[in-house]
Short mmCIF file of C-alpha atoms and ligand atoms in Angstrom, two decimals:
data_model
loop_
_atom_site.label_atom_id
_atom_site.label_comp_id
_atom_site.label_asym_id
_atom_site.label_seq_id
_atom_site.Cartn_x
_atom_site.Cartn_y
_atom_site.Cartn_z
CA UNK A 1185 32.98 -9.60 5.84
CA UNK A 1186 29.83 -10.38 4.46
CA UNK A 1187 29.32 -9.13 0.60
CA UNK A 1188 28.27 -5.39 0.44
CA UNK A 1189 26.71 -3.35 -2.40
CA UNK A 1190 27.42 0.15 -2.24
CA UNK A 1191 25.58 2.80 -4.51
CA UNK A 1192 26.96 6.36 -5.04
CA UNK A 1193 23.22 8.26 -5.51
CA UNK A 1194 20.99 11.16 -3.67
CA UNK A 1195 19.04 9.24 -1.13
CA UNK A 1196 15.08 10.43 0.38
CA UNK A 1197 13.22 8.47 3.23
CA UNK A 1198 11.31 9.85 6.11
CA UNK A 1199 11.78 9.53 9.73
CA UNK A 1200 8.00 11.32 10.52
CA UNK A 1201 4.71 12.54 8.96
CA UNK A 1202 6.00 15.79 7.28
CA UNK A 1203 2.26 17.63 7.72
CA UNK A 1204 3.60 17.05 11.81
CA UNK A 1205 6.55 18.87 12.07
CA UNK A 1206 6.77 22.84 11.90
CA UNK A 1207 10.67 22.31 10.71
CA UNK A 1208 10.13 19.59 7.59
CA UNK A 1209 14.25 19.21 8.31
CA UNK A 1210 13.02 17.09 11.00
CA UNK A 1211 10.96 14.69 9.13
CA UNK A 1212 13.24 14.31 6.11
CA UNK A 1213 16.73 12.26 5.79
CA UNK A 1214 17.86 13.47 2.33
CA UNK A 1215 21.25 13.16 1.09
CA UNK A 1216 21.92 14.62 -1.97
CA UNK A 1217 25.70 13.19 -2.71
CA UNK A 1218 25.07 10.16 -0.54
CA UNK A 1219 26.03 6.82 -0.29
CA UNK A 1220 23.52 3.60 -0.07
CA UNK A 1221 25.31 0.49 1.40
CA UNK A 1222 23.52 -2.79 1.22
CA UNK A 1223 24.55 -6.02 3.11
CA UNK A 1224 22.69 -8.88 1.57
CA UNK A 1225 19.62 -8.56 2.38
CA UNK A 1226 19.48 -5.69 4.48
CA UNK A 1227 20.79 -1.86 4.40
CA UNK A 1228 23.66 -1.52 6.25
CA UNK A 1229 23.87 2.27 6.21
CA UNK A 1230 22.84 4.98 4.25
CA UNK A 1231 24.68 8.53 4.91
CA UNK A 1232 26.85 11.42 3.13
CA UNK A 1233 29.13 9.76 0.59
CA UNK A 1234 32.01 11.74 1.95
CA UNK A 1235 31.47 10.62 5.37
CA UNK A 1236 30.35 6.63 5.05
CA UNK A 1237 33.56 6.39 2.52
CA UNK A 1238 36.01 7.75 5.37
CA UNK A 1239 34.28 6.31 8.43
CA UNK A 1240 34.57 2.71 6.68
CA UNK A 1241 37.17 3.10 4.51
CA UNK A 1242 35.60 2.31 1.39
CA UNK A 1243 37.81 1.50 -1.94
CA UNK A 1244 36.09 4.00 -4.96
CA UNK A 1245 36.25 1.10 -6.89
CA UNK A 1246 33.47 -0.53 -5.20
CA UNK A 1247 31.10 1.43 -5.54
CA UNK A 1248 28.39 1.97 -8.44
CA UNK A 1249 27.80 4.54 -10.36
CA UNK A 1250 24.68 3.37 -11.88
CA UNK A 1251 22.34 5.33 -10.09
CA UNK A 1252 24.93 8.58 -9.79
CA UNK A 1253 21.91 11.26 -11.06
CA UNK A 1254 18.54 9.18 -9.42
CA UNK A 1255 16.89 9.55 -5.87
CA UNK A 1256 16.97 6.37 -4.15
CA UNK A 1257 13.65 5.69 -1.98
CA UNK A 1258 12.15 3.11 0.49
CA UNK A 1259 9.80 1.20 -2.04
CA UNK A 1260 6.50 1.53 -2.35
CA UNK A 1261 3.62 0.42 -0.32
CA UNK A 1262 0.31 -0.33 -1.94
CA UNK A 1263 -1.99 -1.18 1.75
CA UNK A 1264 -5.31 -2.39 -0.51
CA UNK A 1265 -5.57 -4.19 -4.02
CA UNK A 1266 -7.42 -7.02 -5.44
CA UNK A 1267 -4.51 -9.24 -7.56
CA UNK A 1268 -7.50 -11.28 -9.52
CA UNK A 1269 -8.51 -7.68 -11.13
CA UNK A 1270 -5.23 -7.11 -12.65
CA UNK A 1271 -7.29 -8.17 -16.00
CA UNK A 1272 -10.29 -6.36 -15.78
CA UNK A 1273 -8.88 -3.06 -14.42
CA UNK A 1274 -10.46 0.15 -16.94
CA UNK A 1275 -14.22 -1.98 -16.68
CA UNK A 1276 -17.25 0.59 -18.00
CA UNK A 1277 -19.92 2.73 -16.31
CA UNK A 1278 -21.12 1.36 -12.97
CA UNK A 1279 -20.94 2.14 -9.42
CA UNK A 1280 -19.69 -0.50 -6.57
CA UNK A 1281 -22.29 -2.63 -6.67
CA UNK A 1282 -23.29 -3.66 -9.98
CA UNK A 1283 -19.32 -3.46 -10.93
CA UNK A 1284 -19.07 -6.43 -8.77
CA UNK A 1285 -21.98 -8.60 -10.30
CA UNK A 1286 -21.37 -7.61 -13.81
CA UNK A 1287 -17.38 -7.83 -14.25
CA UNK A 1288 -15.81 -8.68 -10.56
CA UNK A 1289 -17.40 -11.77 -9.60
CA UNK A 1290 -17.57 -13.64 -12.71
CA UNK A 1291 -13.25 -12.84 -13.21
CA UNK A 1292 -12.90 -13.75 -9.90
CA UNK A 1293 -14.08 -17.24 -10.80
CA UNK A 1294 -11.52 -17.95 -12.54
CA UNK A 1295 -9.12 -17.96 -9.92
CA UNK A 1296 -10.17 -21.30 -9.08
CA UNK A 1297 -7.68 -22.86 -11.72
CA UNK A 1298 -4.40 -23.25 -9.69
CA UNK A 1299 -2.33 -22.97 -13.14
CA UNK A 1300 -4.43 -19.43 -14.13
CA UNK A 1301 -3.68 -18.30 -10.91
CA UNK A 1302 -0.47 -18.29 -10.85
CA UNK A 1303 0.01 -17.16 -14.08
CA UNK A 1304 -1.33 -14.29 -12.97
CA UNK A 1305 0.23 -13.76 -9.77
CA UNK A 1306 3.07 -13.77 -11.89
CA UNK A 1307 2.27 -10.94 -14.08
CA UNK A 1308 0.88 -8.79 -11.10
CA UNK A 1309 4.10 -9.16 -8.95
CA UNK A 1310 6.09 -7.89 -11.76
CA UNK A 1311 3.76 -5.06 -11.98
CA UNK A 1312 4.02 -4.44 -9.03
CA UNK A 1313 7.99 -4.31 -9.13
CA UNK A 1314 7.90 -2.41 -12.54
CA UNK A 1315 5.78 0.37 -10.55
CA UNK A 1316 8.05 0.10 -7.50
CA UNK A 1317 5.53 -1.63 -5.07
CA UNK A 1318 7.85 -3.33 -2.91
CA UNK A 1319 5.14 -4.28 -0.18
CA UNK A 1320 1.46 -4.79 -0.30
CA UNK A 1321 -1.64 -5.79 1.13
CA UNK A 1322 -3.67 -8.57 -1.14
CA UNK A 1323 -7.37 -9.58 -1.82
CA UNK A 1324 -7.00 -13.13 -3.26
CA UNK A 1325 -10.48 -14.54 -4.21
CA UNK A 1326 -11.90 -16.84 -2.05
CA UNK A 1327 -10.06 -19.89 -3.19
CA UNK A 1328 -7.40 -21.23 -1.78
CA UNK A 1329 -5.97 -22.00 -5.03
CA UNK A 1330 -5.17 -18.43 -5.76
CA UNK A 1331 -3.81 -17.38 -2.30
CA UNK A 1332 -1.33 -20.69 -2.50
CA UNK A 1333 -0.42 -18.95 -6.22
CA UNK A 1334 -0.49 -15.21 -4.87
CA UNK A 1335 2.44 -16.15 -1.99
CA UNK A 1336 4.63 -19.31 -3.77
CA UNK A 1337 5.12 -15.80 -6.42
CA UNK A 1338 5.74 -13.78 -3.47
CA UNK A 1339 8.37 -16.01 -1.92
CA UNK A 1340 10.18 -16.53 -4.66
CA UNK A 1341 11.40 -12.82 -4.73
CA UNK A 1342 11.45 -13.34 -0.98
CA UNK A 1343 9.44 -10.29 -1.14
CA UNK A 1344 7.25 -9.09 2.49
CA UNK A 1345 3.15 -9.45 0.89
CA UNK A 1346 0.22 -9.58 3.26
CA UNK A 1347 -2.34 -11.58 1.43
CA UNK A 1348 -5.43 -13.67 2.37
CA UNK A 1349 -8.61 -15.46 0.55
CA UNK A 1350 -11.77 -13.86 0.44
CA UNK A 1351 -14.44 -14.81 3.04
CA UNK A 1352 -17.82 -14.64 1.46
CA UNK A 1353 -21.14 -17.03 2.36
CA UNK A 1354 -23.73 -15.03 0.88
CA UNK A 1355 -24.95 -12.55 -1.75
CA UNK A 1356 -22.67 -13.59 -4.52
CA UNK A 1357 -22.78 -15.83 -7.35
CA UNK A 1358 -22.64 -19.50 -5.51
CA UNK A 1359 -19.62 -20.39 -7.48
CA UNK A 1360 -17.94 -17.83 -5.26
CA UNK A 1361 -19.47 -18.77 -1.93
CA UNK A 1362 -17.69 -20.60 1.01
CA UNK A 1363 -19.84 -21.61 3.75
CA UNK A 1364 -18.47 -20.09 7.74
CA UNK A 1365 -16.97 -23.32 8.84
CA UNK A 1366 -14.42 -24.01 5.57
CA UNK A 1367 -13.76 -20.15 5.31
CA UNK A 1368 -12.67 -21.02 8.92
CA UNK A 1369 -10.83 -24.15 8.00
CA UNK A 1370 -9.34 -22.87 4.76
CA UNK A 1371 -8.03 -19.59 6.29
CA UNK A 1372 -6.53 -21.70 9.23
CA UNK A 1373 -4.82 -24.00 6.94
CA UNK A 1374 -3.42 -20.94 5.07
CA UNK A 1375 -2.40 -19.09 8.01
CA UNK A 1376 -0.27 -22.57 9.24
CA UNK A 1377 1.24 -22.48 5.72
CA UNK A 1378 2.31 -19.02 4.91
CA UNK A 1379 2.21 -16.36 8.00
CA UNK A 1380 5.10 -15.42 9.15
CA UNK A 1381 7.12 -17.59 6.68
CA UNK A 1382 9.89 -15.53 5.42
CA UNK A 1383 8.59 -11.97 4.84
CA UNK A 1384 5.04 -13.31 4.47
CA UNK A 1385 2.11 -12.12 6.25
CA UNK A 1386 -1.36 -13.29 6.34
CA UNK A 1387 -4.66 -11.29 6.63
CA UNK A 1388 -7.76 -12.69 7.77
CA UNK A 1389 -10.07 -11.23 4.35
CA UNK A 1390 -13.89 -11.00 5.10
CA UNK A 1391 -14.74 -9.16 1.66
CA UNK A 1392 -17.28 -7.11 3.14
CA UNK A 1393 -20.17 -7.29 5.53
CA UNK A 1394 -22.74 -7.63 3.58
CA UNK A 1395 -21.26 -10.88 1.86
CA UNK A 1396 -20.54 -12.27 5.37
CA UNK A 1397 -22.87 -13.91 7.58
CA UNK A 1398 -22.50 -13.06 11.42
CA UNK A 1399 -21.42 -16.98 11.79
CA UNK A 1400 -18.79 -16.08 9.47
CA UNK A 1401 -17.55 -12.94 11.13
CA UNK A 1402 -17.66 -14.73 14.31
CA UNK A 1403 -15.29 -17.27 13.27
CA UNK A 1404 -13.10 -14.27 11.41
CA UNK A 1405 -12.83 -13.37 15.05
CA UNK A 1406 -11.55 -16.80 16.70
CA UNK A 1407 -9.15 -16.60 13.47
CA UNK A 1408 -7.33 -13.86 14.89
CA UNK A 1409 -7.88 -14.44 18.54
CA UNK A 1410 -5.86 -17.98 17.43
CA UNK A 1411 -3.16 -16.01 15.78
CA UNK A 1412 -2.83 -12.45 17.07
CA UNK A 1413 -0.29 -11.49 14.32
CA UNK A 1414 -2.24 -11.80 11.60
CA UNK A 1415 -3.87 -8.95 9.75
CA UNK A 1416 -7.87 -8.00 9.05
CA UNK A 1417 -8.78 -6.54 5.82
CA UNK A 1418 -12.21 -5.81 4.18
CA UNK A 1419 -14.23 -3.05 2.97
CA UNK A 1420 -15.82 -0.25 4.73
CA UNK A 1421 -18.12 3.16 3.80
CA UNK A 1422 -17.33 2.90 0.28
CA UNK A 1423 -20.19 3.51 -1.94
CA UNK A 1424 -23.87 5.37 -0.43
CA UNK A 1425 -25.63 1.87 -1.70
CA UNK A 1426 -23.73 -0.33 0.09
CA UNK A 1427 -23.98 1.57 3.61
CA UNK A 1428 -27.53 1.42 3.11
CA UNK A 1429 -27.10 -2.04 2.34
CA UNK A 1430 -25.00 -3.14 5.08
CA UNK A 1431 -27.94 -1.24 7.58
CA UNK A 1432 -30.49 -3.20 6.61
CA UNK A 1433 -28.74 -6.15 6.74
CA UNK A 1434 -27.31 -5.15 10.30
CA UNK A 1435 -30.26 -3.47 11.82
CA UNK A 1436 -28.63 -3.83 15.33
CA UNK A 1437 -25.40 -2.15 14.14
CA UNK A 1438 -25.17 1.29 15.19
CA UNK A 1439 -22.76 1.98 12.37
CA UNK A 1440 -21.46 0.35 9.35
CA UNK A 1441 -17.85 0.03 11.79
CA UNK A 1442 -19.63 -1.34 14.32
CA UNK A 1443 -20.58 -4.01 12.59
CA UNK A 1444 -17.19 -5.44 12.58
CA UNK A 1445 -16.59 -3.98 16.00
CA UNK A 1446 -19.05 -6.17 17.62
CA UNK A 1447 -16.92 -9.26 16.00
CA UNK A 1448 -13.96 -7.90 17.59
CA UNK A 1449 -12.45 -7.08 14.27
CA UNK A 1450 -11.59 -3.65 14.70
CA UNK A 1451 -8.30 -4.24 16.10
CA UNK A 1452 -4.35 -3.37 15.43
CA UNK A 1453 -3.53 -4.33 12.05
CA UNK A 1454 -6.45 -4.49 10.80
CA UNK A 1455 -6.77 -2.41 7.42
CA UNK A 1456 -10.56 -0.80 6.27
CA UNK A 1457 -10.37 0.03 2.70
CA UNK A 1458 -11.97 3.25 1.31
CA UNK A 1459 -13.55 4.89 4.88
CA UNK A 1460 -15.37 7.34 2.61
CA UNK A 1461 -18.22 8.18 4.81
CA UNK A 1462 -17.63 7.81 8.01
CA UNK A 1463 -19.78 8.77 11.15
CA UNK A 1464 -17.75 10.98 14.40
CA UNK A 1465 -18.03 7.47 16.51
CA UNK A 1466 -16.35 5.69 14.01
CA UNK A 1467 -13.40 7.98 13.84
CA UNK A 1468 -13.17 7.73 17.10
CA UNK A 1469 -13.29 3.87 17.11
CA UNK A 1470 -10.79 3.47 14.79
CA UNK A 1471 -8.22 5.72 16.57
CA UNK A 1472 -9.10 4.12 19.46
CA UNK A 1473 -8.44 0.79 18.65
CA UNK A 1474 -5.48 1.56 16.42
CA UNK A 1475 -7.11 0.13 13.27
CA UNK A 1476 -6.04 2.05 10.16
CA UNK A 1477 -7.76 3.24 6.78
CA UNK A 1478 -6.50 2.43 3.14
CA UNK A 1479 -7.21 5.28 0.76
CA UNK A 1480 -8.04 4.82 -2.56
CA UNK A 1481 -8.47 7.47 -4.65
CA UNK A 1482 -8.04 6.42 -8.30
CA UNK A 1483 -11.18 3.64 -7.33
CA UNK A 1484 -12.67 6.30 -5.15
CA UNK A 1485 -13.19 8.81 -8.77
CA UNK A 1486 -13.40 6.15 -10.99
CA UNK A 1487 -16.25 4.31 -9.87
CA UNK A 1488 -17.69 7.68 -8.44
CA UNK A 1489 -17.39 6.64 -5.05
CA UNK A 1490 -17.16 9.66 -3.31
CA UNK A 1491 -13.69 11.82 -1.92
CA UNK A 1492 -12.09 11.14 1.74
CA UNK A 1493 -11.60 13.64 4.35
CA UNK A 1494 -7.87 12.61 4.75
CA UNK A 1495 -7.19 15.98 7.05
CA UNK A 1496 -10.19 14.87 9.44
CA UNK A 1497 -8.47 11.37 9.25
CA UNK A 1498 -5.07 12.77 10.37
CA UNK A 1499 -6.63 15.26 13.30
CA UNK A 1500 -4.58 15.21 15.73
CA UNK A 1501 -6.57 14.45 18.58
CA UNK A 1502 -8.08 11.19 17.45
CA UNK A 1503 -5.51 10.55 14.63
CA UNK A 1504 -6.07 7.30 12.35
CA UNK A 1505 -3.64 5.55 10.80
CA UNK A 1506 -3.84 5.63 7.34
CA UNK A 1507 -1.83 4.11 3.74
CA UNK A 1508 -2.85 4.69 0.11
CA UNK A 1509 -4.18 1.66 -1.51
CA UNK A 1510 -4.14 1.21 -5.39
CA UNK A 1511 -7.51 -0.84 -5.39
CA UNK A 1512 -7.08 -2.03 -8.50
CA UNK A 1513 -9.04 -3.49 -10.48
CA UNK A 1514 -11.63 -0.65 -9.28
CA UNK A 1515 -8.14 1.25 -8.96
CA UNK A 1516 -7.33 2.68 -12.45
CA UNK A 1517 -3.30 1.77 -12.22
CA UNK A 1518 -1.13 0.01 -9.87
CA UNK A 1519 1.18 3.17 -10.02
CA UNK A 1520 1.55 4.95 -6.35
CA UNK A 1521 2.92 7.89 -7.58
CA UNK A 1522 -0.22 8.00 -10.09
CA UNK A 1523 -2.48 7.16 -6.74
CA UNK A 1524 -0.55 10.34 -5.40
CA UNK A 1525 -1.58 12.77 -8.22
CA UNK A 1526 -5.50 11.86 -7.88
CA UNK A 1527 -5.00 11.83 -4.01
CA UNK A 1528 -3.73 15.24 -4.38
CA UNK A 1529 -6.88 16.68 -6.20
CA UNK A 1530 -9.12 14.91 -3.91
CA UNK A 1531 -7.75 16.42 -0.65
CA UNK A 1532 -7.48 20.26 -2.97
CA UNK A 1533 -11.27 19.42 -3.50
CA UNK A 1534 -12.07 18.05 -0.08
CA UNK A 1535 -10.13 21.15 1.12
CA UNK A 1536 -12.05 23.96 -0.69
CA UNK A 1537 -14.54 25.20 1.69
CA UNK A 1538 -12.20 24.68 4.59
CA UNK A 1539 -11.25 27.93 6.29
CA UNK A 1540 -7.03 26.87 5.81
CA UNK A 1541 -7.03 25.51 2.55
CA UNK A 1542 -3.74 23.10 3.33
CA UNK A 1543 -3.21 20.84 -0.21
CA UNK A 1544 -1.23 17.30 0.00
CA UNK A 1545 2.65 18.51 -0.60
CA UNK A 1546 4.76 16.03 -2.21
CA UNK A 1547 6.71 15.36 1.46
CA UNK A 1548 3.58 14.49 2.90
CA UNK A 1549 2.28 12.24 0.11
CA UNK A 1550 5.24 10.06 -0.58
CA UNK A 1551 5.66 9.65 3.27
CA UNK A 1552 2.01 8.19 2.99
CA UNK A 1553 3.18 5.40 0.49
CA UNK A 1554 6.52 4.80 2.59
CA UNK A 1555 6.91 5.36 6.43
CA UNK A 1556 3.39 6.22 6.60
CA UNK A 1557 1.52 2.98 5.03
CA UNK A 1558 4.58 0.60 7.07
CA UNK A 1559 3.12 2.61 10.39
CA UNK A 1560 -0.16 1.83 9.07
CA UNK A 1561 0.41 -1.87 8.64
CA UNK A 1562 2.75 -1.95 12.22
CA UNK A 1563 5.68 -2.69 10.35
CA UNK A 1564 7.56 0.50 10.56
CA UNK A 1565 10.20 -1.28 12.65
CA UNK A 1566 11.12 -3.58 8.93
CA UNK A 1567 10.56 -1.51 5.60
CA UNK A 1568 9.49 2.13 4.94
CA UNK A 1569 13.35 3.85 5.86
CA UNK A 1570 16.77 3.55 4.63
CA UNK A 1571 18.35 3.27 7.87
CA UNK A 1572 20.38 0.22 9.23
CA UNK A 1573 19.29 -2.66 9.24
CA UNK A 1574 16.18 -2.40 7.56
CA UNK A 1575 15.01 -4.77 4.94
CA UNK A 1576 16.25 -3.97 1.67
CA UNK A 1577 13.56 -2.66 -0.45
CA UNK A 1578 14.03 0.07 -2.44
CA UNK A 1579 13.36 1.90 -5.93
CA UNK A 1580 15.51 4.15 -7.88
CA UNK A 1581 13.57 7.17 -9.43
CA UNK A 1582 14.47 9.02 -12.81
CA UNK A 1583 13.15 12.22 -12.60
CA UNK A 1584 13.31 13.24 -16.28
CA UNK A 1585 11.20 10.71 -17.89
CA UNK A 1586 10.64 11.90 -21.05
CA UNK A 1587 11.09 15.59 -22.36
CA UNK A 1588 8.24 17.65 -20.42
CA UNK A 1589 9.78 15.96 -17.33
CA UNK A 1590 13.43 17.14 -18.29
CA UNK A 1591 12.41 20.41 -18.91
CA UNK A 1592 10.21 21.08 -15.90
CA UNK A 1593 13.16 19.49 -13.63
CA UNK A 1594 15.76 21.57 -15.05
CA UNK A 1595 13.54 25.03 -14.90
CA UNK A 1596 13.49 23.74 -11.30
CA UNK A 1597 17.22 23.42 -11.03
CA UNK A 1598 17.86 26.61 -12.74
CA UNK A 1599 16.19 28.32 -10.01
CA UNK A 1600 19.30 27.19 -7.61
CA UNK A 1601 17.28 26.96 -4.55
CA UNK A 1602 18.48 25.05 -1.37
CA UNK A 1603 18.45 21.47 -1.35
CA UNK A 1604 15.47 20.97 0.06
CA UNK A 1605 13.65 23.08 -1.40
CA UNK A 1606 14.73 22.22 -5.15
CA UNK A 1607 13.88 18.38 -3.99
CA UNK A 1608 10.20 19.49 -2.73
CA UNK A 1609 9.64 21.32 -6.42
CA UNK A 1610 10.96 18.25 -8.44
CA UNK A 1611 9.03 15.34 -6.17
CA UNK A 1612 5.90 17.58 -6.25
CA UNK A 1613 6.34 17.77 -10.35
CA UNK A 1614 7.19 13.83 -10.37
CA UNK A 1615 3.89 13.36 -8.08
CA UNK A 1616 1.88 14.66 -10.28
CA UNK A 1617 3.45 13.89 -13.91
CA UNK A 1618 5.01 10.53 -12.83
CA UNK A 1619 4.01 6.77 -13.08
CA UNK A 1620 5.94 3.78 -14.16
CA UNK A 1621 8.48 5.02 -16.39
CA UNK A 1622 10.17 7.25 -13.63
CA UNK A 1623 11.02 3.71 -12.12
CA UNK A 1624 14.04 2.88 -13.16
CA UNK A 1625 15.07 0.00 -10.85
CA UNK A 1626 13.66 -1.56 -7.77
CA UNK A 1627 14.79 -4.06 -5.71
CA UNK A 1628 13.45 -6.37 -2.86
CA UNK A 1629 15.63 -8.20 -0.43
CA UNK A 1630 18.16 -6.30 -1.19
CA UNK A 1631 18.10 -7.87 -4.70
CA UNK A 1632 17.36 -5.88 -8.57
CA UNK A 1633 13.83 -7.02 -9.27
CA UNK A 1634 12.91 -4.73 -12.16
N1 LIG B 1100 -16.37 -3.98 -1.87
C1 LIG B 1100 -16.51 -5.32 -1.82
N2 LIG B 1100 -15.74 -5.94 -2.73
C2 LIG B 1100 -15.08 -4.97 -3.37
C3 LIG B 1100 -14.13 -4.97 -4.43
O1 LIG B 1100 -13.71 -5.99 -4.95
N3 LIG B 1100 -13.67 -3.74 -4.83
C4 LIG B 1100 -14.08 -2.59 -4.26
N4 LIG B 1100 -13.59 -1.45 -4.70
N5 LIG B 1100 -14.98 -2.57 -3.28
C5 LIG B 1100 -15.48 -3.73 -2.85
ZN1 LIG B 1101 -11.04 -3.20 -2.62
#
């Protein structure tokens, strides 16, 4: 028999969107005296304690205690951050566009020192781990230097990363430029080396449109007509400026979308970040072509982007997929459950002249940074559950961080309300007093990271 792990703990994933389903009961696995059994890298089963320990006849002395009083819980997804802004996260006073001349593009430069690179790719995967990110979806810059860095850290924790260097020929500093034929050749050489190897994927990463020319779009678009399985990311309807921007730079566009519609790029997995202000047609594109949105709303407030309409997003007649992204450095922590609390207030906000004000319940949200961003990035058949034979990655949660936490959980525990019920109250309270010290383990590959 190949070596098992098996953790005695209460165990939450989600098997739909909770905001779907009239009975939650059918969205929710929870198991409050479960059992978590891991075969090397993958879960073998996850179930009622009582029941896995008699259906496989499982010697007590096996199993850990460690985790007795936590929630276990797939790990977290992150679908859009920049790794080179880890340092300059918390940067003063500007919108988008003169954040990026004044502090992103001249950090970014330094990303073109292989050795500074990976130190920091370094330090932001174990961020990433310490704030129980077990998956997510990577700006590098646009050296190759620093995407080689971002995935040799990656790989070493075996750990499943979508990253990909920054495409970008004009309107930034010419230290950061590429030209469209080696963005073409660089990204191709990348691809070769690191999609699909191991639990690495690669995503084709034109920054934005309006640092792309259409030569360079055009050849983002025989990238992924080469290599079907590789992801799009980039930037869209973040900032009023930059839609302006990208209008009169696109004057045949009919939208800011269909700018990267016309290069084919609006495709399955392929990830917009932000999707702020977006026109009916390009809802209606994105749903259609089963593209999907990453939400950012920590960037979104800080540099006074704007909110998202994440109801209109989710409408069930032209639904788009969407994940939360941390967007760091614009992102003000790499934290999802802190992502979750300013999501929260941006949907109550977004919500108060509708007619049924319906907030962001703690089901809903951290089935957005599980099942919900793996759906989003067409990977819901590997991570984002507990069930067999998925891959591995999971964190442990504490709910009683320090003493506000303890008390607010056990007022909620006094109350003695069902299961489910007491579960909803204490994720809602961790959603929106949590962050990185409620993580008290996480692993990847079925292996303790943090
Ligand atoms: N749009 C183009 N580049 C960026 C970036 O680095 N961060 C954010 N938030 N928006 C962008
Ligand atoms: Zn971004």
């Amino acid at each position: 028999m190949n070596k098992r792990k098996f953790f005695k703990t209460s165990i939450l994933y989600f098997e739909k969107d909770p905001s779907k389903c009239e009975n939650k009961k059918n969205s929710i696995k929870f198991y409050k005296n479960g059992l978590l059994i891991i075969e090397e890298t993958k879960i073998f089963a996850s179930g009622d304690y009582e029941e896995l320990i008699s259906l496989y006849n499982i010697d007590k002395k096996d199993i850990s205690l460690e985790y007795e009083d936590n929630l276990i819980m797939p790990g977290f997804i992150d679908t859009h951050l920049h790794y080179a802004q880890t340092e300059m996260i918390g940067s003063f006073g500007e919108q988008l566009l003169p954040w990026l001349e004044k502090y992103t593009f001249p950090t970014e430069m330094k990303y073109k020192d292989p050795i500074y690179a990976k130190e920091m790719a370094n330090f932001f995967i174990k961020e990433l781990f310490k704030n129980g990110t077990t998956t997510a979806a990577v700006f590098t810059t646009v050296h190759k230097e620093s995407t080689n860095a971002i995935f040799e850290v990656a790989n070493k924790y075996k750990m499943r990363l979508i990253a990909g260097k920054v495409m970008m020929d004009r309107n930034a500093p010419k230290e950061l430029l590429d030209d469209a034929k080696s963005s073409y050749e660089d990204s191709l050489e990348l691809i070769e080396k690191w999609h699909e190897k191991d639990r690495l994927l690669y995503a084709i990463t034109p920054r934005f449109a309006p640092t792309s020319t259409k030569e360079q779009l055009e050849l983002a678009r025989k990238l992924k007509e080469k290599y079907p399985t590789t992801y799009i990311q980039t930037h869209l309807s973040e900032n009023l400026n930059e839609i302006q921007w990208v209008k009169s730079l696109f004057s045949n566009a009919k939208s800011y979308l269909d700018v990267y519609d016309s290069f084919g790029l609006v495709t399955n997995r392929a990830i917009f970040g932000h999707a702020i202000y977006l026109e009916e047609q390009e809802y209606k594109t994105l749903h259609e072509k089963g593209a999907s949105v990453s939400l950012c709303p920590t960037s979104n407030l800080f540099l006074g982007s704007g909110l998202f309409k994440i109801k209109k997003l989710k409408d069930e007649n032209c639904e788009v997929k969407i994940g939360f992204g941390s967007d760091v450095g614009a992102g003000t922590t790499l934290n999802m459950i802190k992502t979750l609390n300013e999501a929260y207030k941006i949907v109550s906000l977004e919500q108060n002249s509708a007619q049924n004000r319906e907030a962001l319940s703690a089901f809903e949200g951290f089935y957005q940074i599980t099942l919900g961003a793996s759906i989003s990035l067409d990977l819901e058949d590997k991570i984002g559950k507990l069930a067999s034979n998925y891959e591995a990655d999971f964190v442990v949660i504490d709910f009683k961080a320090d003493e506000i936490q303890n008390l607010r959980m056990q007022k909620i525990e006094e109350q003695n309300k069902d299961d489910l019920a007491e579960l909803e109250e204490k994720l809602f309270a961790l959603m929106i007093m949590g962050d990185d010290r409620n993580i008290k383990a996480t692993f990847v590959n079925g292996k303790k990271v943090y």
